[in-house]
Short mmCIF file of C-alpha atoms and ligand atoms in Angstrom, two decimals:
data_model
loop_
_atom_site.label_atom_id
_atom_site.label_comp_id
_atom_site.label_asym_id
_atom_site.label_seq_id
_atom_site.Cartn_x
_atom_site.Cartn_y
_atom_site.Cartn_z
CA MET S 1 -63.57 -40.55 -59.87
CA SER S 2 -62.12 -43.61 -62.52
CA GLU S 3 -59.62 -45.13 -60.50
CA ASN S 4 -56.80 -43.36 -63.06
CA THR S 5 -58.38 -40.22 -61.61
CA ALA S 6 -57.90 -41.52 -58.53
CA ALA S 7 -54.41 -42.54 -58.73
CA ALA S 8 -53.16 -38.92 -60.35
CA ALA S 9 -55.37 -37.03 -57.92
CA ALA S 10 -52.49 -37.33 -54.87
CA PRO S 11 -53.75 -37.02 -51.40
CA LYS S 12 -52.54 -33.92 -50.31
CA VAL S 13 -51.53 -32.68 -46.74
CA GLY S 14 -50.86 -28.88 -45.41
CA PHE S 15 -47.93 -28.72 -43.11
CA VAL S 16 -46.93 -25.75 -40.77
CA SER S 17 -43.82 -25.57 -39.45
CA LEU S 18 -43.32 -23.88 -36.13
CA GLY S 19 -40.24 -23.19 -33.78
CA CYS S 20 -36.73 -23.65 -33.55
CA PRO S 21 -33.98 -25.29 -36.37
CA LYS S 22 -34.12 -28.17 -34.82
CA ALA S 23 -37.76 -28.65 -35.05
CA LEU S 24 -37.63 -27.29 -38.63
CA THR S 25 -35.34 -30.42 -39.33
CA ASP S 26 -37.95 -32.96 -38.07
CA SER S 27 -40.26 -31.22 -40.23
CA GLU S 28 -37.96 -32.30 -43.21
CA LEU S 29 -37.72 -35.52 -42.47
CA ILE S 30 -42.06 -36.00 -42.13
CA LEU S 31 -42.05 -33.69 -45.63
CA THR S 32 -39.98 -36.61 -47.12
CA GLN S 33 -41.22 -39.21 -45.90
CA LEU S 34 -44.63 -38.11 -47.22
CA SER S 35 -43.13 -37.47 -50.99
CA ALA S 36 -41.79 -40.66 -50.78
CA GLU S 37 -44.69 -42.02 -50.08
CA GLY S 38 -46.73 -40.33 -52.93
CA TYR S 39 -48.66 -37.78 -51.56
CA ALA S 40 -48.70 -34.09 -52.47
CA THR S 41 -48.12 -31.05 -50.17
CA SER S 42 -51.19 -27.83 -50.47
CA LYS S 43 -49.89 -24.29 -49.36
CA THR S 44 -53.47 -23.61 -47.29
CA PHE S 45 -55.75 -25.51 -45.35
CA GLN S 46 -58.90 -25.43 -47.00
CA GLY S 47 -56.82 -27.19 -50.24
CA ALA S 48 -55.33 -29.74 -48.29
CA ASP S 49 -56.94 -33.28 -47.18
CA LEU S 50 -55.39 -32.96 -44.02
CA VAL S 51 -53.31 -30.61 -41.86
CA ILE S 52 -50.13 -31.76 -40.23
CA VAL S 53 -48.93 -29.17 -37.14
CA ASN S 54 -45.26 -29.20 -36.01
CA THR S 55 -45.67 -27.41 -33.35
CA CYS S 56 -43.30 -25.60 -30.51
CA GLY S 57 -43.68 -25.13 -26.60
CA PHE S 58 -40.80 -23.98 -24.82
CA ILE S 59 -42.09 -20.10 -24.15
CA ASP S 60 -45.47 -18.89 -23.64
CA ASP S 61 -46.13 -17.08 -26.47
CA ALA S 62 -44.58 -20.15 -28.55
CA VAL S 63 -47.30 -22.41 -26.97
CA LYS S 64 -50.11 -19.53 -27.75
CA GLU S 65 -48.69 -19.04 -31.67
CA SER S 66 -49.10 -22.94 -31.47
CA LEU S 67 -52.36 -23.27 -30.10
CA ASP S 68 -53.60 -20.36 -32.02
CA THR S 69 -52.31 -22.25 -34.98
CA ILE S 70 -53.94 -25.45 -34.19
CA GLY S 71 -57.23 -23.65 -33.46
CA GLU S 72 -56.82 -22.10 -37.02
CA ALA S 73 -56.32 -26.00 -38.78
CA LEU S 74 -59.41 -27.23 -37.24
CA ALA S 75 -61.46 -24.17 -38.63
CA GLU S 76 -60.86 -24.38 -42.03
CA ASN S 77 -59.81 -27.98 -42.61
CA GLY S 78 -60.78 -29.60 -39.74
CA LYS S 79 -58.35 -32.77 -39.95
CA VAL S 80 -55.53 -32.38 -37.80
CA ILE S 81 -52.61 -34.19 -36.51
CA VAL S 82 -50.40 -32.13 -33.87
CA THR S 83 -46.35 -32.94 -33.31
CA GLY S 84 -43.55 -31.71 -31.66
CA CYS S 85 -42.49 -30.35 -28.28
CA LEU S 86 -45.81 -29.04 -27.38
CA GLY S 87 -47.58 -31.99 -28.04
CA ALA S 88 -45.39 -33.42 -25.48
CA ARG S 89 -46.84 -31.05 -22.72
CA ALA S 90 -48.91 -32.00 -19.88
CA GLY S 91 -52.78 -29.66 -19.44
CA GLU S 92 -53.91 -28.27 -16.37
CA THR S 93 -55.98 -31.52 -15.98
CA THR S 94 -54.59 -33.74 -18.11
CA ASP S 95 -51.33 -35.03 -19.34
CA ASN S 96 -52.33 -33.31 -23.00
CA MET S 97 -52.48 -29.50 -23.32
CA VAL S 98 -53.22 -30.19 -27.13
CA ARG S 99 -56.10 -32.15 -26.42
CA GLU S 100 -57.21 -30.67 -23.85
CA VAL S 101 -57.20 -27.39 -25.56
CA HIS S 102 -58.14 -28.87 -29.32
CA PRO S 103 -59.84 -32.27 -27.94
CA SER S 104 -60.85 -32.46 -31.88
CA VAL S 105 -57.17 -33.30 -33.29
CA LEU S 106 -57.25 -36.56 -34.84
CA ALA S 107 -53.80 -37.60 -33.05
CA VAL S 108 -50.84 -36.18 -31.45
CA THR S 109 -47.51 -36.88 -30.90
CA GLY S 110 -44.16 -35.51 -28.98
CA PRO S 111 -41.02 -34.34 -30.96
CA HIS S 112 -38.79 -36.89 -33.11
CA ALA S 113 -41.87 -38.84 -33.82
CA THR S 114 -41.96 -39.10 -37.75
CA GLN S 115 -43.12 -42.99 -37.52
CA GLU S 116 -45.90 -42.49 -35.26
CA VAL S 117 -47.00 -39.11 -37.60
CA MET S 118 -46.87 -41.04 -40.55
CA ASP S 119 -48.97 -43.86 -38.66
CA ALA S 120 -51.82 -41.09 -37.93
CA VAL S 121 -51.71 -39.84 -41.65
CA HIS S 122 -52.14 -43.14 -42.77
CA ALA S 123 -55.03 -44.31 -40.64
CA HIS S 124 -57.14 -41.03 -41.65
CA LEU S 125 -55.86 -40.41 -45.14
CA PRO S 126 -54.72 -43.63 -47.04
CA LYS S 127 -51.02 -43.66 -48.97
CA PRO S 128 -51.32 -43.21 -52.48
CA HIS S 129 -51.34 -46.62 -54.62
CA ASP S 130 -48.04 -45.22 -56.78
CA PRO S 131 -45.29 -43.99 -54.84
CA PHE S 132 -42.87 -41.49 -56.42
CA VAL S 133 -40.28 -42.86 -54.65
CA ASP S 134 -37.33 -41.22 -57.29
CA LEU S 135 -38.80 -38.07 -57.40
CA VAL S 136 -37.55 -37.49 -53.50
CA PRO S 137 -33.74 -36.05 -53.91
CA ALA S 138 -31.48 -38.44 -51.69
CA ALA S 139 -30.84 -36.09 -48.93
CA GLY S 140 -34.28 -35.61 -48.63
CA ILE S 141 -37.09 -32.13 -48.70
CA LYS S 142 -35.71 -29.53 -47.43
CA LEU S 143 -37.88 -26.34 -45.79
CA THR S 144 -34.69 -24.14 -45.90
CA PRO S 145 -33.31 -22.19 -48.99
CA ARG S 146 -31.60 -25.02 -51.15
CA HIS S 147 -28.41 -23.88 -50.65
CA TYR S 148 -28.24 -24.07 -46.75
CA ALA S 149 -29.56 -26.70 -44.38
CA TYR S 150 -30.05 -28.09 -40.76
CA LEU S 151 -28.04 -31.44 -39.53
CA LYS S 152 -29.00 -32.38 -36.11
CA ILE S 153 -26.45 -34.77 -34.94
CA SER S 154 -28.02 -35.52 -31.63
CA GLU S 155 -31.68 -35.48 -29.87
CA GLY S 156 -32.37 -33.90 -25.93
CA CYS S 157 -29.78 -33.28 -23.16
CA ASN S 158 -28.41 -34.59 -20.56
CA HIS S 159 -28.54 -31.48 -19.05
CA ARG S 160 -31.20 -29.75 -16.17
CA CYS S 161 -30.93 -26.23 -16.46
CA THR S 162 -33.52 -24.85 -13.59
CA PHE S 163 -34.42 -21.86 -16.49
CA CYS S 164 -35.22 -24.64 -19.53
CA ILE S 165 -38.24 -27.56 -20.27
CA ILE S 166 -36.63 -29.44 -22.88
CA PRO S 167 -35.23 -32.61 -21.21
CA SER S 168 -38.42 -33.04 -19.74
CA MET S 169 -39.65 -32.76 -23.19
CA ARG S 170 -37.25 -34.62 -25.30
CA GLY S 171 -35.57 -36.34 -22.50
CA ASP S 172 -31.66 -37.47 -22.34
CA LEU S 173 -29.37 -37.15 -25.09
CA VAL S 174 -29.27 -39.63 -27.80
CA SER S 175 -26.67 -39.36 -30.31
CA ARG S 176 -27.47 -39.91 -33.79
CA PRO S 177 -25.07 -42.97 -35.49
CA VAL S 178 -21.92 -41.17 -36.44
CA GLY S 179 -22.94 -43.39 -40.32
CA ASP S 180 -25.85 -41.66 -40.72
CA VAL S 181 -24.76 -38.07 -39.95
CA LEU S 182 -22.09 -38.32 -42.50
CA LYS S 183 -24.18 -40.08 -45.03
CA GLU S 184 -26.83 -37.28 -44.81
CA ALA S 185 -24.45 -34.76 -44.82
CA ARG S 186 -22.63 -35.81 -48.39
CA ALA S 187 -26.05 -36.86 -49.60
CA LEU S 188 -27.13 -32.34 -48.46
CA PHE S 189 -23.46 -31.60 -49.85
CA GLU S 190 -24.48 -34.07 -53.77
CA SER S 191 -28.22 -32.12 -53.93
CA GLY S 192 -25.94 -28.66 -53.58
CA VAL S 193 -25.81 -27.49 -50.35
CA LYS S 194 -23.48 -24.56 -49.84
CA GLU S 195 -23.35 -24.35 -45.97
CA LEU S 196 -24.18 -27.01 -43.49
CA LEU S 197 -25.46 -25.58 -39.88
CA VAL S 198 -24.66 -28.48 -37.40
CA VAL S 199 -27.77 -28.50 -34.58
CA SER S 200 -28.64 -30.62 -31.38
CA GLN S 201 -29.30 -29.18 -27.75
CA ASP S 202 -25.45 -30.09 -26.29
CA THR S 203 -23.10 -30.50 -29.73
CA SER S 204 -20.15 -31.14 -27.66
CA ALA S 205 -21.90 -33.42 -26.15
CA TYR S 206 -21.87 -36.00 -28.99
CA GLY S 207 -20.97 -38.87 -28.38
CA VAL S 208 -21.25 -39.35 -24.60
CA ASP S 209 -24.27 -41.38 -24.29
CA VAL S 210 -22.70 -44.58 -26.75
CA LYS S 211 -19.30 -43.98 -25.02
CA TYR S 212 -18.26 -42.54 -27.58
CA ARG S 213 -18.89 -45.49 -29.70
CA THR S 214 -16.78 -46.45 -32.98
CA GLY S 215 -19.06 -46.56 -36.21
CA PHE S 216 -18.85 -46.75 -40.46
CA PHE S 217 -19.10 -44.61 -43.17
CA ASP S 218 -17.86 -45.89 -46.18
CA GLY S 219 -16.13 -49.18 -44.48
CA ARG S 220 -13.87 -46.41 -42.60
CA PRO S 221 -14.49 -46.61 -38.57
CA VAL S 222 -15.22 -42.52 -36.99
CA LYS S 223 -15.80 -42.36 -33.41
CA THR S 224 -19.32 -40.72 -32.45
CA ARG S 225 -17.23 -37.97 -30.85
CA MET S 226 -17.75 -33.95 -31.86
CA LEU S 227 -13.83 -33.70 -33.02
CA ASP S 228 -14.09 -36.53 -35.11
CA LEU S 229 -17.41 -35.72 -36.93
CA VAL S 230 -16.72 -31.72 -37.69
CA ARG S 231 -13.35 -33.12 -39.31
CA ALA S 232 -15.48 -35.70 -41.18
CA LEU S 233 -18.04 -32.94 -42.19
CA GLY S 234 -15.00 -30.64 -43.23
CA GLU S 235 -13.47 -32.97 -45.30
CA LEU S 236 -16.66 -33.56 -47.31
CA ALA S 237 -17.62 -30.59 -47.20
CA GLN S 238 -14.32 -29.26 -49.20
CA PRO S 239 -14.82 -30.97 -52.02
CA HIS S 240 -17.98 -29.19 -52.98
CA GLY S 241 -16.25 -25.63 -51.82
CA ALA S 242 -18.90 -25.77 -48.67
CA TRP S 243 -19.21 -24.25 -45.24
CA VAL S 244 -19.51 -25.79 -42.06
CA ARG S 245 -20.96 -24.43 -38.96
CA LEU S 246 -21.37 -24.93 -35.47
CA HIS S 247 -24.34 -24.15 -33.24
CA TYR S 248 -24.78 -25.03 -29.37
CA VAL S 249 -21.34 -25.81 -28.79
CA TYR S 250 -21.13 -25.32 -24.48
CA PRO S 251 -17.18 -24.64 -23.72
CA TYR S 252 -15.93 -28.11 -22.65
CA PRO S 253 -12.22 -28.18 -22.85
CA HIS S 254 -12.32 -30.93 -25.59
CA VAL S 255 -13.58 -28.33 -27.73
CA ASP S 256 -10.42 -26.43 -27.87
CA GLU S 257 -8.99 -29.47 -30.30
CA VAL S 258 -11.67 -28.20 -33.11
CA LEU S 259 -9.74 -24.66 -33.37
CA PRO S 260 -7.01 -26.14 -34.99
CA LEU S 261 -9.91 -27.59 -37.88
CA MET S 262 -10.96 -24.13 -38.01
CA ALA S 263 -7.71 -22.37 -38.51
CA GLU S 264 -6.82 -24.61 -41.40
CA GLY S 265 -10.36 -23.65 -42.58
CA LEU S 266 -11.79 -27.05 -42.54
CA VAL S 267 -14.83 -25.48 -40.93
CA LEU S 268 -16.01 -22.38 -40.34
CA PRO S 269 -14.10 -20.01 -37.61
CA TYR S 270 -17.44 -19.72 -36.07
CA LEU S 271 -18.87 -21.15 -32.98
CA ASP S 272 -22.49 -20.52 -30.86
CA VAL S 273 -21.59 -21.36 -27.67
CA PRO S 274 -24.88 -20.15 -25.06
CA PHE S 275 -22.89 -19.09 -22.29
CA GLN S 276 -26.43 -17.64 -21.15
CA HIS S 277 -24.58 -15.47 -17.97
CA SER S 278 -20.59 -15.54 -16.70
CA HIS S 279 -21.23 -14.88 -12.81
CA PRO S 280 -20.58 -18.37 -11.33
CA ASP S 281 -22.99 -18.05 -8.26
CA VAL S 282 -25.74 -17.51 -11.63
CA LEU S 283 -24.25 -20.42 -13.99
CA ARG S 284 -24.65 -22.62 -10.29
CA ARG S 285 -28.36 -21.26 -9.64
CA MET S 286 -28.77 -22.16 -13.87
CA LYS S 287 -27.10 -25.23 -13.01
CA ARG S 288 -25.31 -24.78 -16.51
CA PRO S 289 -23.02 -27.16 -18.41
CA ALA S 290 -19.33 -26.18 -17.94
CA SER S 291 -20.08 -23.15 -15.55
CA GLY S 292 -16.96 -24.23 -13.69
CA GLU S 293 -14.95 -23.83 -16.99
CA ARG S 294 -13.17 -20.80 -17.07
CA ASN S 295 -14.81 -19.33 -19.72
CA LEU S 296 -12.74 -15.90 -20.45
CA GLU S 297 -9.07 -17.64 -20.21
CA ARG S 298 -10.61 -20.67 -22.91
CA LEU S 299 -11.80 -17.55 -24.69
CA HIS S 300 -9.20 -16.17 -25.32
CA ALA S 301 -6.93 -19.32 -26.19
CA TRP S 302 -9.73 -20.24 -28.84
CA ARG S 303 -9.11 -16.80 -30.04
CA GLU S 304 -5.24 -17.23 -29.70
CA ALA S 305 -5.47 -20.26 -31.85
CA CYS S 306 -7.34 -18.98 -34.18
CA PRO S 307 -7.61 -15.11 -34.57
CA GLU S 308 -10.69 -14.97 -37.15
CA LEU S 309 -13.00 -16.94 -34.89
CA ILE S 310 -16.43 -15.58 -34.79
CA VAL S 311 -18.40 -16.39 -31.23
CA ARG S 312 -22.31 -16.24 -31.03
CA SER S 313 -23.96 -16.14 -27.45
CA THR S 314 -26.76 -15.81 -25.95
CA PHE S 315 -27.34 -14.52 -22.19
CA ILE S 316 -30.56 -14.16 -19.71
CA ALA S 317 -30.83 -10.65 -17.60
CA GLY S 318 -32.58 -10.99 -14.80
CA PHE S 319 -32.79 -14.12 -13.23
CA PRO S 320 -33.91 -14.75 -10.63
CA GLY S 321 -31.74 -13.37 -7.32
CA GLU S 322 -29.74 -12.02 -9.80
CA THR S 323 -27.58 -8.93 -8.14
CA GLU S 324 -26.57 -5.60 -9.86
CA GLU S 325 -22.80 -7.17 -8.77
CA GLU S 326 -23.91 -10.11 -10.47
CA PHE S 327 -25.58 -8.43 -13.69
CA GLN S 328 -22.15 -6.26 -13.90
CA HIS S 329 -20.79 -8.84 -13.87
CA LEU S 330 -22.30 -10.28 -17.26
CA LEU S 331 -21.38 -6.98 -18.85
CA ASP S 332 -17.67 -6.96 -17.61
CA PHE S 333 -17.78 -10.12 -19.38
CA VAL S 334 -19.45 -9.47 -22.70
CA ARG S 335 -16.81 -6.67 -23.13
CA GLU S 336 -13.51 -8.40 -21.94
CA ALA S 337 -14.79 -11.71 -24.15
CA GLN S 338 -15.45 -9.24 -27.20
CA ILE S 339 -18.50 -11.47 -27.83
CA ASP S 340 -19.16 -11.07 -31.61
CA ARG S 341 -22.98 -11.66 -31.65
CA ALA S 342 -25.01 -11.74 -28.57
CA GLY S 343 -28.61 -12.45 -27.94
CA CYS S 344 -30.35 -11.28 -24.60
CA PHE S 345 -33.42 -12.34 -23.19
CA ALA S 346 -35.16 -10.60 -19.93
CA TYR S 347 -35.76 -13.71 -17.82
CA SER S 348 -38.94 -15.18 -18.42
CA PRO S 349 -40.88 -17.91 -15.96
CA VAL S 350 -41.38 -21.22 -18.48
CA GLU S 351 -44.07 -23.40 -17.40
CA GLY S 352 -42.82 -26.16 -15.28
CA ALA S 353 -39.26 -24.65 -15.20
CA ALA S 354 -37.11 -25.48 -11.54
CA ALA S 355 -36.42 -21.87 -11.93
CA ASN S 356 -39.55 -20.75 -10.84
CA GLU S 357 -39.43 -22.65 -7.89
CA LEU S 358 -36.05 -19.75 -6.66
CA PRO S 359 -36.11 -17.31 -4.33
CA GLY S 360 -35.56 -13.49 -5.75
CA MET S 361 -37.84 -12.79 -9.15
CA LEU S 362 -37.28 -9.64 -9.92
CA PRO S 363 -40.07 -7.44 -11.08
CA THR S 364 -40.27 -7.41 -14.79
CA GLU S 365 -39.44 -3.92 -15.40
CA VAL S 366 -35.88 -4.55 -13.71
CA ARG S 367 -35.91 -7.41 -15.69
CA GLU S 368 -36.51 -5.94 -18.80
CA GLU S 369 -34.62 -2.33 -17.93
CA ARG S 370 -31.19 -5.08 -17.15
CA ARG S 371 -32.10 -6.26 -20.96
CA ALA S 372 -32.08 -2.92 -22.69
CA ARG S 373 -28.75 -2.44 -20.85
CA PHE S 374 -27.24 -5.33 -21.63
CA MET S 375 -27.99 -4.85 -25.50
CA GLU S 376 -26.67 -1.64 -25.56
CA VAL S 377 -23.05 -3.01 -23.88
CA ALA S 378 -23.17 -5.95 -26.31
CA GLU S 379 -24.13 -3.88 -29.55
CA GLN S 380 -21.29 -1.61 -28.97
CA VAL S 381 -19.01 -4.49 -28.91
CA SER S 382 -20.34 -6.19 -32.24
CA ALA S 383 -20.03 -2.49 -34.09
CA GLN S 384 -16.90 -2.27 -32.72
CA ARG S 385 -15.90 -5.53 -33.82
CA LEU S 386 -18.10 -5.27 -37.34
CA ARG S 387 -15.51 -1.68 -38.30
CA ARG S 388 -12.72 -4.05 -37.94
CA ARG S 389 -14.16 -5.41 -41.62
CA VAL S 390 -14.33 -2.57 -43.27
CA GLY S 391 -11.33 -2.64 -46.59
CA ALA S 392 -11.09 -5.90 -46.09
CA THR S 393 -12.19 -8.55 -48.80
CA MET S 394 -14.37 -11.41 -47.49
CA GLN S 395 -16.66 -14.17 -49.27
CA VAL S 396 -20.07 -13.99 -49.60
CA LEU S 397 -22.14 -16.70 -49.83
CA VAL S 398 -25.34 -15.22 -51.94
CA ASP S 399 -28.86 -15.52 -50.20
CA SER S 400 -30.99 -13.24 -52.57
CA ALA S 401 -29.96 -11.59 -56.14
CA PRO S 402 -32.68 -10.13 -58.14
CA GLY S 403 -31.74 -10.17 -61.54
CA LEU S 404 -28.41 -11.86 -61.50
CA GLY S 405 -27.42 -8.78 -58.72
CA ARG S 406 -27.75 -5.70 -61.69
CA LYS S 407 -29.01 -3.70 -58.52
CA GLY S 408 -27.68 -5.65 -56.18
CA GLY S 409 -28.40 -8.34 -53.30
CA VAL S 410 -28.10 -10.01 -50.16
CA GLY S 411 -25.08 -12.54 -48.62
CA ARG S 412 -23.43 -13.59 -45.61
CA SER S 413 -20.08 -13.89 -44.35
CA TYR S 414 -18.49 -16.50 -42.12
CA ALA S 415 -19.40 -14.44 -39.72
CA ASP S 416 -23.35 -14.60 -40.15
CA ALA S 417 -25.28 -17.56 -39.41
CA PRO S 418 -28.62 -17.74 -41.01
CA GLU S 419 -32.09 -16.03 -39.47
CA ILE S 420 -29.55 -15.30 -36.26
CA ASP S 421 -26.67 -12.91 -37.57
CA GLY S 422 -26.48 -10.07 -39.60
CA THR S 423 -26.08 -10.20 -43.44
CA VAL S 424 -23.89 -8.77 -45.88
CA ARG S 425 -25.49 -5.88 -48.46
CA LEU S 426 -24.15 -6.60 -52.16
CA LEU S 427 -24.22 -3.10 -54.01
CA PRO S 428 -24.49 -3.42 -57.82
CA PRO S 429 -21.20 -4.85 -58.96
CA GLU S 430 -19.12 -2.21 -60.64
CA LYS S 431 -18.03 -4.60 -63.31
CA LEU S 432 -20.98 -5.78 -65.70
CA SER S 433 -19.71 -9.23 -66.52
CA LYS S 434 -19.89 -9.75 -63.00
CA GLN S 435 -23.13 -11.40 -61.85
CA LEU S 436 -24.72 -12.77 -58.88
CA LYS S 437 -26.61 -16.16 -58.02
CA VAL S 438 -28.38 -17.43 -55.01
CA GLY S 439 -26.74 -20.05 -53.11
CA GLU S 440 -22.99 -19.25 -54.78
CA PHE S 441 -20.02 -17.53 -53.47
CA THR S 442 -18.91 -14.08 -54.77
CA LYS S 443 -15.90 -12.29 -52.84
CA ALA S 444 -17.08 -8.89 -52.14
CA ARG S 445 -14.64 -5.75 -50.40
CA ILE S 446 -16.32 -4.52 -47.33
CA VAL S 447 -17.18 -0.73 -48.15
CA ALA S 448 -19.07 0.40 -44.86
CA THR S 449 -21.29 -1.06 -41.78
CA GLU S 450 -24.61 -0.69 -41.17
CA GLY S 451 -26.07 -1.57 -37.49
CA HIS S 452 -25.00 -5.11 -37.54
CA ASP S 453 -24.75 -5.51 -41.18
CA LEU S 454 -21.89 -5.01 -43.74
CA VAL S 455 -22.30 -3.58 -46.84
CA GLY S 456 -19.67 -4.94 -50.02
CA MET S 457 -18.78 -4.38 -52.99
CA PRO S 458 -19.04 -7.66 -55.69
CA VAL S 459 -15.46 -8.05 -57.14
S1 SF4 L 501 -28.43 -27.61 -22.17
FE1 SF4 L 501 -30.07 -26.75 -20.35
S2 SF4 L 501 -30.58 -25.12 -21.65
FE2 SF4 L 501 -29.58 -26.77 -23.36
S3 SF4 L 501 -31.19 -28.08 -23.71
FE3 SF4 L 501 -30.14 -28.68 -21.86
S4 SF4 L 501 -31.11 -28.47 -20.15
FE4 SF4 L 501 -32.28 -27.08 -21.71
#
């Protein structure tokens, strides 16, 4: 092969991203770096010179999926680098599960290890000579559709919830410098992002680790603190007419200060608050953050401050030792708190979690039966809250609209986060001149509900 041909054929990296939105942002960082250095990506294992698998190690199903994917990549390609949460997990006899199951992988790293992954790539697939740095957009490469993006503000977590092994894999909370976070947000908005999803393990704790240090953005001082960050993000979003949505917010008292920003429309009146349970004794056994707060009162006060507020949450049914009375407390909470969107897992032991040592493990049938009962109540609440939307006109961000929406499309209102909440099914517009475009907003008159979704007529 001549030198010219060699330069033209950029080395190809296959990439598989498994796991949660937080893992997705790691994948985006790695892909951005690969692209900046001139590597190409391959959609198939066989077509790649090397494969990177970003894994998830949170629940047993995810571990299996990750290990299976690594196995497939090894069988079809042979050169595999593993990164992500599973990479940080110990095996049965050694300190690394991935190497134990798949000894032939080239390298294994934990999560948030872009540089280590790049070092491994360089070692096994040398960098091309002519990096196409200029071709990489300032905001990096995004795996999510162009019009929405996840913004990770911190890594790790200072809590030690007994059912969770994330802190043992990812370590204590490390907040990203506020200037870097805002710079990334601005680049995302400038590259066309219309919805920014703020993610972390504990968004309300942003800046605790650096004692809310003052950072700088555009020469202005900004505190590394949730309220200041959220306000600055809202101000950056405004000229682009874009949305800012907050995930993983624990109900600490200081979150009250964010509600006025929602009421004035700076950020979406939407909070993803992972309550997990309501009964104080269960919360204590779970060692949950903010378990001592009066969550019901806090929620009522939030709704008073911002009546449009949507609350999404996740819960665990059948935690070890959960009595029928404690479970009833949870059902009452969901009804009284009027949780708009609720997800529920039947408790399932995670290898290495402290909760496995708690007495009173419930039989699988009881855990599953409670989950089903929970979902029945949660769905009633959610459906009833959704029905209040009928007749309203809502702003909808269009996610899909084949043929410019002549046959309708699918979008989401402020009440729906991508991938986890419902959608708004958009009917074909009555007005012939009306077009729907992916990544743009349309107004829609809500005409009906359909399960978790709404049906809207674009206007
Ligand atoms: S807050 Fe609890 S559940 Fe969430 S990451 Fe930290 S330890 Fe895990």
